[in-house]
mmCIF file with all atom_site columns, C-alpha atoms in Angstrom:
data_model
loop_
_atom_site.group_PDB
_atom_site.id
_atom_site.type_symbol
_atom_site.label_atom_id
_atom_site.label_alt_id
_atom_site.label_comp_id
_atom_site.label_asym_id
_atom_site.label_entity_id
_atom_site.label_seq_id
_atom_site.pdbx_PDB_ins_code
_atom_site.Cartn_x
_atom_site.Cartn_y
_atom_site.Cartn_z
_atom_site.occupancy
_atom_site.B_iso_or_equiv
_atom_site.pdbx_formal_charge
_atom_site.auth_seq_id
_atom_site.auth_comp_id
_atom_site.auth_asym_id
_atom_site.auth_atom_id
_atom_site.pdbx_PDB_model_num
ATOM 1   C CA . UNK A 1 1   ? 12.187 7.711   24.788 1.00 68.00 ? 1   UNK A CA 1
ATOM 2   C CA . UNK A 1 2   ? 11.805 10.021  27.747 1.00 64.00 ? 2   UNK A CA 1
ATOM 3   C CA . UNK A 1 3   ? 14.076 12.952  27.460 1.00 91.00 ? 3   UNK A CA 1
ATOM 4   C CA . UNK A 1 4   ? 15.136 15.250  30.264 1.00 96.00 ? 4   UNK A CA 1
ATOM 5   C CA . UNK A 1 5   ? 17.260 18.166  29.226 1.00 96.00 ? 5   UNK A CA 1
ATOM 6   C CA . UNK A 1 6   ? 19.129 20.726  31.293 1.00 96.00 ? 6   UNK A CA 1
ATOM 7   C CA . UNK A 1 7   ? 19.950 24.175  30.040 1.00 91.00 ? 7   UNK A CA 1
ATOM 8   C CA . UNK A 1 8   ? 23.733 24.001  30.498 1.00 92.00 ? 8   UNK A CA 1
ATOM 9   C CA . UNK A 1 9   ? 26.336 21.261  30.934 1.00 94.00 ? 9   UNK A CA 1
ATOM 10  C CA . UNK A 1 10  ? 28.851 23.629  32.485 1.00 96.00 ? 10  UNK A CA 1
ATOM 11  C CA . UNK A 1 11  ? 28.262 26.978  34.189 1.00 97.00 ? 11  UNK A CA 1
ATOM 12  C CA . UNK A 1 12  ? 30.623 29.394  35.922 1.00 98.00 ? 12  UNK A CA 1
ATOM 13  C CA . UNK A 1 13  ? 29.196 32.141  38.081 1.00 97.00 ? 13  UNK A CA 1
ATOM 14  C CA . UNK A 1 14  ? 30.500 34.627  40.618 1.00 98.00 ? 14  UNK A CA 1
ATOM 15  C CA . UNK A 1 15  ? 29.654 34.805  44.299 1.00 98.00 ? 15  UNK A CA 1
ATOM 16  C CA . UNK A 1 16  ? 26.475 36.780  44.857 1.00 97.00 ? 16  UNK A CA 1
ATOM 17  C CA . UNK A 1 17  ? 25.039 36.278  41.380 1.00 97.00 ? 17  UNK A CA 1
ATOM 18  C CA . UNK A 1 18  ? 21.520 34.985  40.852 1.00 97.00 ? 18  UNK A CA 1
ATOM 19  C CA . UNK A 1 19  ? 21.663 31.688  39.029 1.00 97.00 ? 19  UNK A CA 1
ATOM 20  C CA . UNK A 1 20  ? 18.894 29.887  37.098 1.00 97.00 ? 20  UNK A CA 1
ATOM 21  C CA . UNK A 1 21  ? 19.146 26.227  36.216 1.00 98.00 ? 21  UNK A CA 1
ATOM 22  C CA . UNK A 1 22  ? 16.456 25.023  33.839 1.00 97.00 ? 22  UNK A CA 1
ATOM 23  C CA . UNK A 1 23  ? 15.159 21.523  33.324 1.00 98.00 ? 23  UNK A CA 1
ATOM 24  C CA . UNK A 1 24  ? 12.646 20.354  30.714 1.00 98.00 ? 24  UNK A CA 1
ATOM 25  C CA . UNK A 1 25  ? 11.057 16.947  30.287 1.00 97.00 ? 25  UNK A CA 1
ATOM 26  C CA . UNK A 1 26  ? 8.997  15.826  27.300 1.00 95.00 ? 26  UNK A CA 1
ATOM 27  C CA . UNK A 1 27  ? 6.940  12.952  28.706 1.00 91.00 ? 27  UNK A CA 1
ATOM 28  C CA . UNK A 1 28  ? 4.179  14.743  30.610 1.00 93.00 ? 28  UNK A CA 1
ATOM 29  C CA . UNK A 1 29  ? 5.534  13.538  33.933 1.00 94.00 ? 29  UNK A CA 1
ATOM 30  C CA . UNK A 1 30  ? 3.847  14.855  37.068 1.00 93.00 ? 30  UNK A CA 1
ATOM 31  C CA . UNK A 1 31  ? 6.926  14.779  39.292 1.00 94.00 ? 31  UNK A CA 1
ATOM 32  C CA . UNK A 1 32  ? 10.198 16.663  38.873 1.00 96.00 ? 32  UNK A CA 1
ATOM 33  C CA . UNK A 1 33  ? 13.187 16.719  41.138 1.00 96.00 ? 33  UNK A CA 1
ATOM 34  C CA . UNK A 1 34  ? 16.398 18.686  41.701 1.00 98.00 ? 34  UNK A CA 1
ATOM 35  C CA . UNK A 1 35  ? 19.406 16.990  43.281 1.00 97.00 ? 35  UNK A CA 1
ATOM 36  C CA . UNK A 1 36  ? 22.938 18.017  43.953 1.00 97.00 ? 36  UNK A CA 1
ATOM 37  C CA . UNK A 1 37  ? 25.766 15.509  43.769 1.00 96.00 ? 37  UNK A CA 1
ATOM 38  C CA . UNK A 1 38  ? 29.036 15.948  45.648 1.00 94.00 ? 38  UNK A CA 1
ATOM 39  C CA . UNK A 1 39  ? 31.960 13.545  45.993 1.00 89.00 ? 39  UNK A CA 1
ATOM 40  C CA . UNK A 1 40  ? 31.493 11.240  48.980 1.00 86.00 ? 40  UNK A CA 1
ATOM 41  C CA . UNK A 1 41  ? 27.975 12.490  49.640 1.00 89.00 ? 41  UNK A CA 1
ATOM 42  C CA . UNK A 1 42  ? 26.018 10.938  46.791 1.00 89.00 ? 42  UNK A CA 1
ATOM 43  C CA . UNK A 1 43  ? 22.797 12.523  45.569 1.00 93.00 ? 43  UNK A CA 1
ATOM 44  C CA . UNK A 1 44  ? 20.906 14.812  47.913 1.00 94.00 ? 44  UNK A CA 1
ATOM 45  C CA . UNK A 1 45  ? 17.411 16.050  47.161 1.00 94.00 ? 45  UNK A CA 1
ATOM 46  C CA . UNK A 1 46  ? 17.029 19.848  47.105 1.00 97.00 ? 46  UNK A CA 1
ATOM 47  C CA . UNK A 1 47  ? 13.397 20.288  46.051 1.00 96.00 ? 47  UNK A CA 1
ATOM 48  C CA . UNK A 1 48  ? 10.740 18.351  44.182 1.00 95.00 ? 48  UNK A CA 1
ATOM 49  C CA . UNK A 1 49  ? 7.435  19.182  42.582 1.00 95.00 ? 49  UNK A CA 1
ATOM 50  C CA . UNK A 1 50  ? 4.446  16.865  42.039 1.00 93.00 ? 50  UNK A CA 1
ATOM 51  C CA . UNK A 1 51  ? 2.314  19.279  40.063 1.00 92.00 ? 51  UNK A CA 1
ATOM 52  C CA . UNK A 1 52  ? 2.365  22.681  38.405 1.00 94.00 ? 52  UNK A CA 1
ATOM 53  C CA . UNK A 1 53  ? 3.005  25.427  40.983 1.00 92.00 ? 53  UNK A CA 1
ATOM 54  C CA . UNK A 1 54  ? 3.463  22.840  43.747 1.00 93.00 ? 54  UNK A CA 1
ATOM 55  C CA . UNK A 1 55  ? 6.789  22.318  45.475 1.00 94.00 ? 55  UNK A CA 1
ATOM 56  C CA . UNK A 1 56  ? 8.140  20.425  48.423 1.00 93.00 ? 56  UNK A CA 1
ATOM 57  C CA . UNK A 1 57  ? 11.440 20.859  50.260 1.00 94.00 ? 57  UNK A CA 1
ATOM 58  C CA . UNK A 1 58  ? 13.903 18.053  50.099 1.00 93.00 ? 58  UNK A CA 1
ATOM 59  C CA . UNK A 1 59  ? 16.804 17.355  52.418 1.00 91.00 ? 59  UNK A CA 1
ATOM 60  C CA . UNK A 1 60  ? 18.882 20.445  51.668 1.00 95.00 ? 60  UNK A CA 1
ATOM 61  C CA . UNK A 1 61  ? 16.678 23.329  50.459 1.00 96.00 ? 61  UNK A CA 1
ATOM 62  C CA . UNK A 1 62  ? 18.605 26.146  52.180 1.00 96.00 ? 62  UNK A CA 1
ATOM 63  C CA . UNK A 1 63  ? 19.959 28.689  49.679 1.00 96.00 ? 63  UNK A CA 1
ATOM 64  C CA . UNK A 1 64  ? 17.709 27.430  46.862 1.00 98.00 ? 64  UNK A CA 1
ATOM 65  C CA . UNK A 1 65  ? 14.262 28.067  45.511 1.00 97.00 ? 65  UNK A CA 1
ATOM 66  C CA . UNK A 1 66  ? 12.302 26.542  42.644 1.00 98.00 ? 66  UNK A CA 1
ATOM 67  C CA . UNK A 1 67  ? 9.655  27.404  40.147 1.00 97.00 ? 67  UNK A CA 1
ATOM 68  C CA . UNK A 1 68  ? 7.250  25.245  38.182 1.00 97.00 ? 68  UNK A CA 1
ATOM 69  C CA . UNK A 1 69  ? 4.931  27.360  36.071 1.00 96.00 ? 69  UNK A CA 1
ATOM 70  C CA . UNK A 1 70  ? 4.477  24.716  33.342 1.00 96.00 ? 70  UNK A CA 1
ATOM 71  C CA . UNK A 1 71  ? 4.275  20.957  33.718 1.00 96.00 ? 71  UNK A CA 1
ATOM 72  C CA . UNK A 1 72  ? 7.308  20.287  31.529 1.00 97.00 ? 72  UNK A CA 1
ATOM 73  C CA . UNK A 1 73  ? 9.669  22.823  33.123 1.00 97.00 ? 73  UNK A CA 1
ATOM 74  C CA . UNK A 1 74  ? 11.222 22.955  36.584 1.00 98.00 ? 74  UNK A CA 1
ATOM 75  C CA . UNK A 1 75  ? 13.697 25.689  37.463 1.00 98.00 ? 75  UNK A CA 1
ATOM 76  C CA . UNK A 1 76  ? 16.211 25.782  40.310 1.00 98.00 ? 76  UNK A CA 1
ATOM 77  C CA . UNK A 1 77  ? 17.207 29.234  41.492 1.00 98.00 ? 77  UNK A CA 1
ATOM 78  C CA . UNK A 1 78  ? 20.194 30.195  43.533 1.00 97.00 ? 78  UNK A CA 1
ATOM 79  C CA . UNK A 1 79  ? 19.207 33.655  44.822 1.00 94.00 ? 79  UNK A CA 1
ATOM 80  C CA . UNK A 1 80  ? 22.777 34.617  45.752 1.00 97.00 ? 80  UNK A CA 1
ATOM 81  C CA . UNK A 1 81  ? 25.313 32.030  44.735 1.00 97.00 ? 81  UNK A CA 1
ATOM 82  C CA . UNK A 1 82  ? 28.019 31.065  47.165 1.00 98.00 ? 82  UNK A CA 1
ATOM 83  C CA . UNK A 1 83  ? 31.182 28.941  46.728 1.00 98.00 ? 83  UNK A CA 1
ATOM 84  C CA . UNK A 1 84  ? 29.693 26.092  48.746 1.00 97.00 ? 84  UNK A CA 1
ATOM 85  C CA . UNK A 1 85  ? 27.049 25.687  46.033 1.00 98.00 ? 85  UNK A CA 1
ATOM 86  C CA . UNK A 1 86  ? 29.724 24.592  43.575 1.00 98.00 ? 86  UNK A CA 1
ATOM 87  C CA . UNK A 1 87  ? 28.434 21.162  42.631 1.00 97.00 ? 87  UNK A CA 1
ATOM 88  C CA . UNK A 1 88  ? 26.877 18.922  39.992 1.00 97.00 ? 88  UNK A CA 1
ATOM 89  C CA . UNK A 1 89  ? 23.139 19.546  39.727 1.00 98.00 ? 89  UNK A CA 1
ATOM 90  C CA . UNK A 1 90  ? 20.882 16.806  38.413 1.00 97.00 ? 90  UNK A CA 1
ATOM 91  C CA . UNK A 1 91  ? 17.262 17.115  37.378 1.00 97.00 ? 91  UNK A CA 1
ATOM 92  C CA . UNK A 1 92  ? 14.926 14.125  37.210 1.00 97.00 ? 92  UNK A CA 1
ATOM 93  C CA . UNK A 1 93  ? 11.298 13.379  36.431 1.00 96.00 ? 93  UNK A CA 1
ATOM 94  C CA . UNK A 1 94  ? 8.893  10.563  37.132 1.00 93.00 ? 94  UNK A CA 1
ATOM 95  C CA . UNK A 1 95  ? 5.261  9.686   36.517 1.00 90.00 ? 95  UNK A CA 1
ATOM 96  C CA . UNK A 1 96  ? 2.484  9.080   39.030 1.00 83.00 ? 96  UNK A CA 1
ATOM 97  C CA . UNK A 1 97  ? 1.792  9.675   42.685 1.00 79.00 ? 97  UNK A CA 1
ATOM 98  C CA . UNK A 1 98  ? 4.161  7.010   43.857 1.00 80.00 ? 98  UNK A CA 1
ATOM 99  C CA . UNK A 1 99  ? 7.828  6.285   44.395 1.00 79.00 ? 99  UNK A CA 1
ATOM 100 C CA . UNK A 1 100 ? 7.456  2.934   42.541 1.00 83.00 ? 100 UNK A CA 1
ATOM 101 C CA . UNK A 1 101 ? 8.246  4.437   39.208 1.00 86.00 ? 101 UNK A CA 1
ATOM 102 C CA . UNK A 1 102 ? 11.759 5.022   37.932 1.00 92.00 ? 102 UNK A CA 1
ATOM 103 C CA . UNK A 1 103 ? 13.181 8.474   37.711 1.00 94.00 ? 103 UNK A CA 1
ATOM 104 C CA . UNK A 1 104 ? 14.583 9.749   34.439 1.00 96.00 ? 104 UNK A CA 1
ATOM 105 C CA . UNK A 1 105 ? 17.605 11.976  34.739 1.00 97.00 ? 105 UNK A CA 1
ATOM 106 C CA . UNK A 1 106 ? 19.055 14.787  32.710 1.00 97.00 ? 106 UNK A CA 1
ATOM 107 C CA . UNK A 1 107 ? 22.771 14.942  31.895 1.00 95.00 ? 107 UNK A CA 1
ATOM 108 C CA . UNK A 1 108 ? 23.547 17.312  34.780 1.00 96.00 ? 108 UNK A CA 1
ATOM 109 C CA . UNK A 1 109 ? 24.885 20.843  35.120 1.00 97.00 ? 109 UNK A CA 1
ATOM 110 C CA . UNK A 1 110 ? 28.323 21.283  36.626 1.00 96.00 ? 110 UNK A CA 1
ATOM 111 C CA . UNK A 1 111 ? 28.171 24.651  38.386 1.00 98.00 ? 111 UNK A CA 1
ATOM 112 C CA . UNK A 1 112 ? 31.283 26.427  39.605 1.00 98.00 ? 112 UNK A CA 1
ATOM 113 C CA . UNK A 1 113 ? 30.876 29.473  41.809 1.00 98.00 ? 113 UNK A CA 1
ATOM 114 C CA . UNK A 1 114 ? 34.008 31.629  42.037 1.00 97.00 ? 114 UNK A CA 1
ATOM 115 C CA . UNK B 2 1   ? 18.805 12.287  55.105 1.00 47.00 ? 1   UNK B CA 1
ATOM 116 C CA . UNK B 2 2   ? 20.747 9.502   53.440 1.00 50.00 ? 2   UNK B CA 1
ATOM 117 C CA . UNK B 2 3   ? 18.876 6.235   53.520 1.00 63.00 ? 3   UNK B CA 1
ATOM 118 C CA . UNK B 2 4   ? 20.929 3.805   51.441 1.00 69.00 ? 4   UNK B CA 1
ATOM 119 C CA . UNK B 2 5   ? 24.569 3.060   52.058 1.00 80.00 ? 5   UNK B CA 1
ATOM 120 C CA . UNK B 2 6   ? 26.441 1.149   49.394 1.00 83.00 ? 6   UNK B CA 1
ATOM 121 C CA . UNK B 2 7   ? 29.324 -1.142  50.112 1.00 85.00 ? 7   UNK B CA 1
ATOM 122 C CA . UNK B 2 8   ? 32.080 -1.219  48.972 1.00 91.00 ? 8   UNK B CA 1
ATOM 123 C CA . UNK B 2 9   ? 32.747 2.406   48.036 1.00 91.00 ? 9   UNK B CA 1
ATOM 124 C CA . UNK B 2 10  ? 34.976 1.243   45.221 1.00 94.00 ? 10  UNK B CA 1
ATOM 125 C CA . UNK B 2 11  ? 35.483 -2.088  43.461 1.00 95.00 ? 11  UNK B CA 1
ATOM 126 C CA . UNK B 2 12  ? 37.984 -3.108  40.811 1.00 97.00 ? 12  UNK B CA 1
ATOM 127 C CA . UNK B 2 13  ? 37.677 -6.347  38.925 1.00 96.00 ? 13  UNK B CA 1
ATOM 128 C CA . UNK B 2 14  ? 38.870 -8.040  35.731 1.00 97.00 ? 14  UNK B CA 1
ATOM 129 C CA . UNK B 2 15  ? 36.625 -8.275  32.687 1.00 97.00 ? 15  UNK B CA 1
ATOM 130 C CA . UNK B 2 16  ? 34.609 -11.476 32.808 1.00 97.00 ? 16  UNK B CA 1
ATOM 131 C CA . UNK B 2 17  ? 34.443 -11.606 36.581 1.00 97.00 ? 17  UNK B CA 1
ATOM 132 C CA . UNK B 2 18  ? 31.296 -11.027 38.616 1.00 97.00 ? 18  UNK B CA 1
ATOM 133 C CA . UNK B 2 19  ? 30.753 -7.818  40.565 1.00 97.00 ? 19  UNK B CA 1
ATOM 134 C CA . UNK B 2 20  ? 28.681 -7.658  43.716 1.00 97.00 ? 20  UNK B CA 1
ATOM 135 C CA . UNK B 2 21  ? 27.580 -4.438  45.374 1.00 96.00 ? 21  UNK B CA 1
ATOM 136 C CA . UNK B 2 22  ? 25.594 -4.149  48.579 1.00 96.00 ? 22  UNK B CA 1
ATOM 137 C CA . UNK B 2 23  ? 23.151 -1.570  49.883 1.00 95.00 ? 23  UNK B CA 1
ATOM 138 C CA . UNK B 2 24  ? 21.851 -1.173  53.417 1.00 95.00 ? 24  UNK B CA 1
ATOM 139 C CA . UNK B 2 25  ? 19.055 1.092   54.493 1.00 93.00 ? 25  UNK B CA 1
ATOM 140 C CA . UNK B 2 26  ? 17.478 2.158   57.770 1.00 91.00 ? 26  UNK B CA 1
ATOM 141 C CA . UNK B 2 27  ? 13.715 2.626   57.563 1.00 88.00 ? 27  UNK B CA 1
ATOM 142 C CA . UNK B 2 28  ? 10.760 0.791   55.975 1.00 90.00 ? 28  UNK B CA 1
ATOM 143 C CA . UNK B 2 29  ? 10.644 0.835   52.220 1.00 92.00 ? 29  UNK B CA 1
ATOM 144 C CA . UNK B 2 30  ? 8.134  -0.120  49.522 1.00 92.00 ? 30  UNK B CA 1
ATOM 145 C CA . UNK B 2 31  ? 10.695 -0.485  46.811 1.00 94.00 ? 31  UNK B CA 1
ATOM 146 C CA . UNK B 2 32  ? 14.422 -0.345  46.103 1.00 95.00 ? 32  UNK B CA 1
ATOM 147 C CA . UNK B 2 33  ? 15.967 0.676   42.816 1.00 96.00 ? 33  UNK B CA 1
ATOM 148 C CA . UNK B 2 34  ? 19.436 0.522   41.334 1.00 97.00 ? 34  UNK B CA 1
ATOM 149 C CA . UNK B 2 35  ? 20.861 3.167   39.023 1.00 97.00 ? 35  UNK B CA 1
ATOM 150 C CA . UNK B 2 36  ? 24.058 3.445   37.018 1.00 97.00 ? 36  UNK B CA 1
ATOM 151 C CA . UNK B 2 37  ? 25.975 6.643   36.362 1.00 96.00 ? 37  UNK B CA 1
ATOM 152 C CA . UNK B 2 38  ? 28.710 6.849   33.773 1.00 93.00 ? 38  UNK B CA 1
ATOM 153 C CA . UNK B 2 39  ? 31.393 9.410   34.515 1.00 87.00 ? 39  UNK B CA 1
ATOM 154 C CA . UNK B 2 40  ? 30.048 12.937  34.617 1.00 79.00 ? 40  UNK B CA 1
ATOM 155 C CA . UNK B 2 41  ? 26.615 11.989  33.273 1.00 86.00 ? 41  UNK B CA 1
ATOM 156 C CA . UNK B 2 42  ? 23.090 11.574  34.570 1.00 89.00 ? 42  UNK B CA 1
ATOM 157 C CA . UNK B 2 43  ? 21.809 8.404   36.206 1.00 95.00 ? 43  UNK B CA 1
ATOM 158 C CA . UNK B 2 44  ? 20.131 5.598   34.322 1.00 96.00 ? 44  UNK B CA 1
ATOM 159 C CA . UNK B 2 45  ? 17.634 3.257   35.923 1.00 96.00 ? 45  UNK B CA 1
ATOM 160 C CA . UNK B 2 46  ? 18.642 -0.397  35.982 1.00 97.00 ? 46  UNK B CA 1
ATOM 161 C CA . UNK B 2 47  ? 16.124 -2.381  37.973 1.00 97.00 ? 47  UNK B CA 1
ATOM 162 C CA . UNK B 2 48  ? 13.386 -2.052  40.621 1.00 96.00 ? 48  UNK B CA 1
ATOM 163 C CA . UNK B 2 49  ? 12.516 -4.604  43.283 1.00 96.00 ? 49  UNK B CA 1
ATOM 164 C CA . UNK B 2 50  ? 9.399  -4.288  45.438 1.00 95.00 ? 50  UNK B CA 1
ATOM 165 C CA . UNK B 2 51  ? 9.473  -4.903  49.173 1.00 94.00 ? 51  UNK B CA 1
ATOM 166 C CA . UNK B 2 52  ? 7.453  -8.135  48.766 1.00 95.00 ? 52  UNK B CA 1
ATOM 167 C CA . UNK B 2 53  ? 9.993  -9.541  46.261 1.00 96.00 ? 53  UNK B CA 1
ATOM 168 C CA . UNK B 2 54  ? 13.193 -11.366 47.205 1.00 97.00 ? 54  UNK B CA 1
ATOM 169 C CA . UNK B 2 55  ? 14.995 -11.643 43.904 1.00 98.00 ? 55  UNK B CA 1
ATOM 170 C CA . UNK B 2 56  ? 14.796 -10.126 40.445 1.00 97.00 ? 56  UNK B CA 1
ATOM 171 C CA . UNK B 2 57  ? 16.768 -10.653 37.232 1.00 96.00 ? 57  UNK B CA 1
ATOM 172 C CA . UNK B 2 58  ? 17.333 -8.481  34.206 1.00 96.00 ? 58  UNK B CA 1
ATOM 173 C CA . UNK B 2 59  ? 19.885 -9.665  31.638 1.00 97.00 ? 59  UNK B CA 1
ATOM 174 C CA . UNK B 2 60  ? 23.224 -9.892  33.458 1.00 97.00 ? 60  UNK B CA 1
ATOM 175 C CA . UNK B 2 61  ? 21.820 -8.190  36.556 1.00 98.00 ? 61  UNK B CA 1
ATOM 176 C CA . UNK B 2 62  ? 20.512 -9.965  39.638 1.00 98.00 ? 62  UNK B CA 1
ATOM 177 C CA . UNK B 2 63  ? 19.108 -8.071  42.580 1.00 98.00 ? 63  UNK B CA 1
ATOM 178 C CA . UNK B 2 64  ? 18.217 -9.513  45.920 1.00 98.00 ? 64  UNK B CA 1
ATOM 179 C CA . UNK B 2 65  ? 16.321 -7.866  48.721 1.00 98.00 ? 65  UNK B CA 1
ATOM 180 C CA . UNK B 2 66  ? 16.254 -8.921  52.404 1.00 97.00 ? 66  UNK B CA 1
ATOM 181 C CA . UNK B 2 67  ? 13.844 -6.696  54.249 1.00 95.00 ? 67  UNK B CA 1
ATOM 182 C CA . UNK B 2 68  ? 14.565 -8.408  57.571 1.00 95.00 ? 68  UNK B CA 1
ATOM 183 C CA . UNK B 2 69  ? 18.175 -7.254  57.295 1.00 95.00 ? 69  UNK B CA 1
ATOM 184 C CA . UNK B 2 70  ? 17.333 -4.057  55.462 1.00 95.00 ? 70  UNK B CA 1
ATOM 185 C CA . UNK B 2 71  ? 19.757 -4.822  52.722 1.00 96.00 ? 71  UNK B CA 1
ATOM 186 C CA . UNK B 2 72  ? 19.983 -5.464  48.995 1.00 97.00 ? 72  UNK B CA 1
ATOM 187 C CA . UNK B 2 73  ? 22.665 -6.665  46.659 1.00 97.00 ? 73  UNK B CA 1
ATOM 188 C CA . UNK B 2 74  ? 23.305 -6.083  42.985 1.00 98.00 ? 74  UNK B CA 1
ATOM 189 C CA . UNK B 2 75  ? 25.222 -8.751  41.079 1.00 98.00 ? 75  UNK B CA 1
ATOM 190 C CA . UNK B 2 76  ? 26.571 -8.067  37.606 1.00 98.00 ? 76  UNK B CA 1
ATOM 191 C CA . UNK B 2 77  ? 27.699 -11.294 35.951 1.00 98.00 ? 77  UNK B CA 1
ATOM 192 C CA . UNK B 2 78  ? 30.396 -11.623 33.288 1.00 97.00 ? 78  UNK B CA 1
ATOM 193 C CA . UNK B 2 79  ? 31.383 -7.997  33.608 1.00 97.00 ? 79  UNK B CA 1
ATOM 194 C CA . UNK B 2 80  ? 32.504 -5.898  30.669 1.00 97.00 ? 80  UNK B CA 1
ATOM 195 C CA . UNK B 2 81  ? 34.634 -2.797  30.435 1.00 96.00 ? 81  UNK B CA 1
ATOM 196 C CA . UNK B 2 82  ? 31.476 -0.880  29.520 1.00 96.00 ? 82  UNK B CA 1
ATOM 197 C CA . UNK B 2 83  ? 30.099 -1.729  33.019 1.00 97.00 ? 83  UNK B CA 1
ATOM 198 C CA . UNK B 2 84  ? 32.626 0.702   34.468 1.00 97.00 ? 84  UNK B CA 1
ATOM 199 C CA . UNK B 2 85  ? 30.454 3.255   36.255 1.00 97.00 ? 85  UNK B CA 1
ATOM 200 C CA . UNK B 2 86  ? 29.110 4.287   39.635 1.00 96.00 ? 86  UNK B CA 1
ATOM 201 C CA . UNK B 2 87  ? 26.124 2.365   40.958 1.00 96.00 ? 87  UNK B CA 1
ATOM 202 C CA . UNK B 2 88  ? 23.572 3.776   43.354 1.00 96.00 ? 88  UNK B CA 1
ATOM 203 C CA . UNK B 2 89  ? 20.744 2.253   45.295 1.00 96.00 ? 89  UNK B CA 1
ATOM 204 C CA . UNK B 2 90  ? 17.629 4.297   45.928 1.00 95.00 ? 90  UNK B CA 1
ATOM 205 C CA . UNK B 2 91  ? 14.764 3.563   48.301 1.00 94.00 ? 91  UNK B CA 1
ATOM 206 C CA . UNK B 2 92  ? 11.134 4.572   48.148 1.00 91.00 ? 92  UNK B CA 1
ATOM 207 C CA . UNK B 2 93  ? 9.114  4.848   51.342 1.00 85.00 ? 93  UNK B CA 1
ATOM 208 C CA . UNK B 2 94  ? 5.529  3.740   51.864 1.00 81.00 ? 94  UNK B CA 1
ATOM 209 C CA . UNK B 2 95  ? 2.801  6.230   52.552 1.00 76.00 ? 95  UNK B CA 1
ATOM 210 C CA . UNK B 2 96  ? 0.658  8.679   50.707 1.00 63.00 ? 96  UNK B CA 1
ATOM 211 C CA . UNK B 2 97  ? 2.492  11.493  49.004 1.00 67.00 ? 97  UNK B CA 1
ATOM 212 C CA . UNK B 2 98  ? 5.798  9.684   48.973 1.00 74.00 ? 98  UNK B CA 1
ATOM 213 C CA . UNK B 2 99  ? 6.983  10.397  45.465 1.00 80.00 ? 99  UNK B CA 1
ATOM 214 C CA . UNK B 2 100 ? 10.676 10.768  46.109 1.00 85.00 ? 100 UNK B CA 1
ATOM 215 C CA . UNK B 2 101 ? 13.559 8.334   46.307 1.00 91.00 ? 101 UNK B CA 1
ATOM 216 C CA . UNK B 2 102 ? 16.454 8.550   48.718 1.00 91.00 ? 102 UNK B CA 1
ATOM 217 C CA . UNK B 2 103 ? 19.777 7.732   47.133 1.00 92.00 ? 103 UNK B CA 1
ATOM 218 C CA . UNK B 2 104 ? 22.910 6.289   48.689 1.00 91.00 ? 104 UNK B CA 1
ATOM 219 C CA . UNK B 2 105 ? 26.463 7.434   48.104 1.00 92.00 ? 105 UNK B CA 1
ATOM 220 C CA . UNK B 2 106 ? 27.287 4.900   45.440 1.00 93.00 ? 106 UNK B CA 1
ATOM 221 C CA . UNK B 2 107 ? 29.802 2.201   44.570 1.00 94.00 ? 107 UNK B CA 1
ATOM 222 C CA . UNK B 2 108 ? 32.417 3.024   41.942 1.00 95.00 ? 108 UNK B CA 1
ATOM 223 C CA . UNK B 2 109 ? 33.047 -0.043  39.790 1.00 97.00 ? 109 UNK B CA 1
ATOM 224 C CA . UNK B 2 110 ? 36.092 -0.307  37.558 1.00 97.00 ? 110 UNK B CA 1
ATOM 225 C CA . UNK B 2 111 ? 36.248 -3.216  35.101 1.00 97.00 ? 111 UNK B CA 1
ATOM 226 C CA . UNK B 2 112 ? 39.726 -3.774  33.736 1.00 96.00 ? 112 UNK B CA 1
ATOM 227 C CA . UNK B 2 113 ? 39.937 -5.135  30.200 1.00 94.00 ? 113 UNK B CA 1
#
C-alpha cells in the first residue's frame, strides 16, 4: 500500500516563527503536492513538485516556500508564520506526468499559529 | 482557483437510503475524481471517470459525468453509518504538464443509524 506520512498531526507555533512541515512517500511517486484546507474553502493547492528540485506554484503560494531535495520527501516552509496560516495542511503524491492518476494523501497536520 | 463546486454543502439521510451529491465545474477537463474524507483525516480516492465516459460503477458507488453540462454526480446506494464523511470532487485539466487536480469545497454527508 502507498503510504504518505506527515511529520506531525498537530503543531502549535508562534507568530514570526519559521515552520517546517515534512511529507514523505514510500512509492517512488514523481509528483508531490501541498494543500491547505479551511472550512468553507475546501482544498487549495499551495505548491507542487513533479521531480526532485522542481517546484511549481499553486493557487495560494504567498507566504510559503517548498523544498524537494529527495524524491520521497517534500517540505513546506512557512518563513515567518502568521495567524492567517492557521489551517489543516495536507500532503499528497501521485505517479506519472498526468492528472489521470489518483492522489494519495497523508493524514494532515493541523497547524495553529498563536 | 476553485474548479469544482459540490452541491449540496451538507446532506443528512437515514441508513439504508441513497445519497446523491453533485459537482459542477467551469473549464474543460480530462478526468473527474471523487474523494472521501473522514473527520480530521486525509482524503481517500474513491473513483475516477474520464471525460469520454458517461457512467462508472464501483461497489455501491455510481458516478455520472455530463461534459455538456459540466457536471457530475456521485450516488451512494444503501448508505451505512460508516459512509458519514465529506466528499470532494476533483478535476484534472487536459494539456501537457497538467499534473494537478483542482478540488471543490465538498459535501458533508451524515448517515443516521
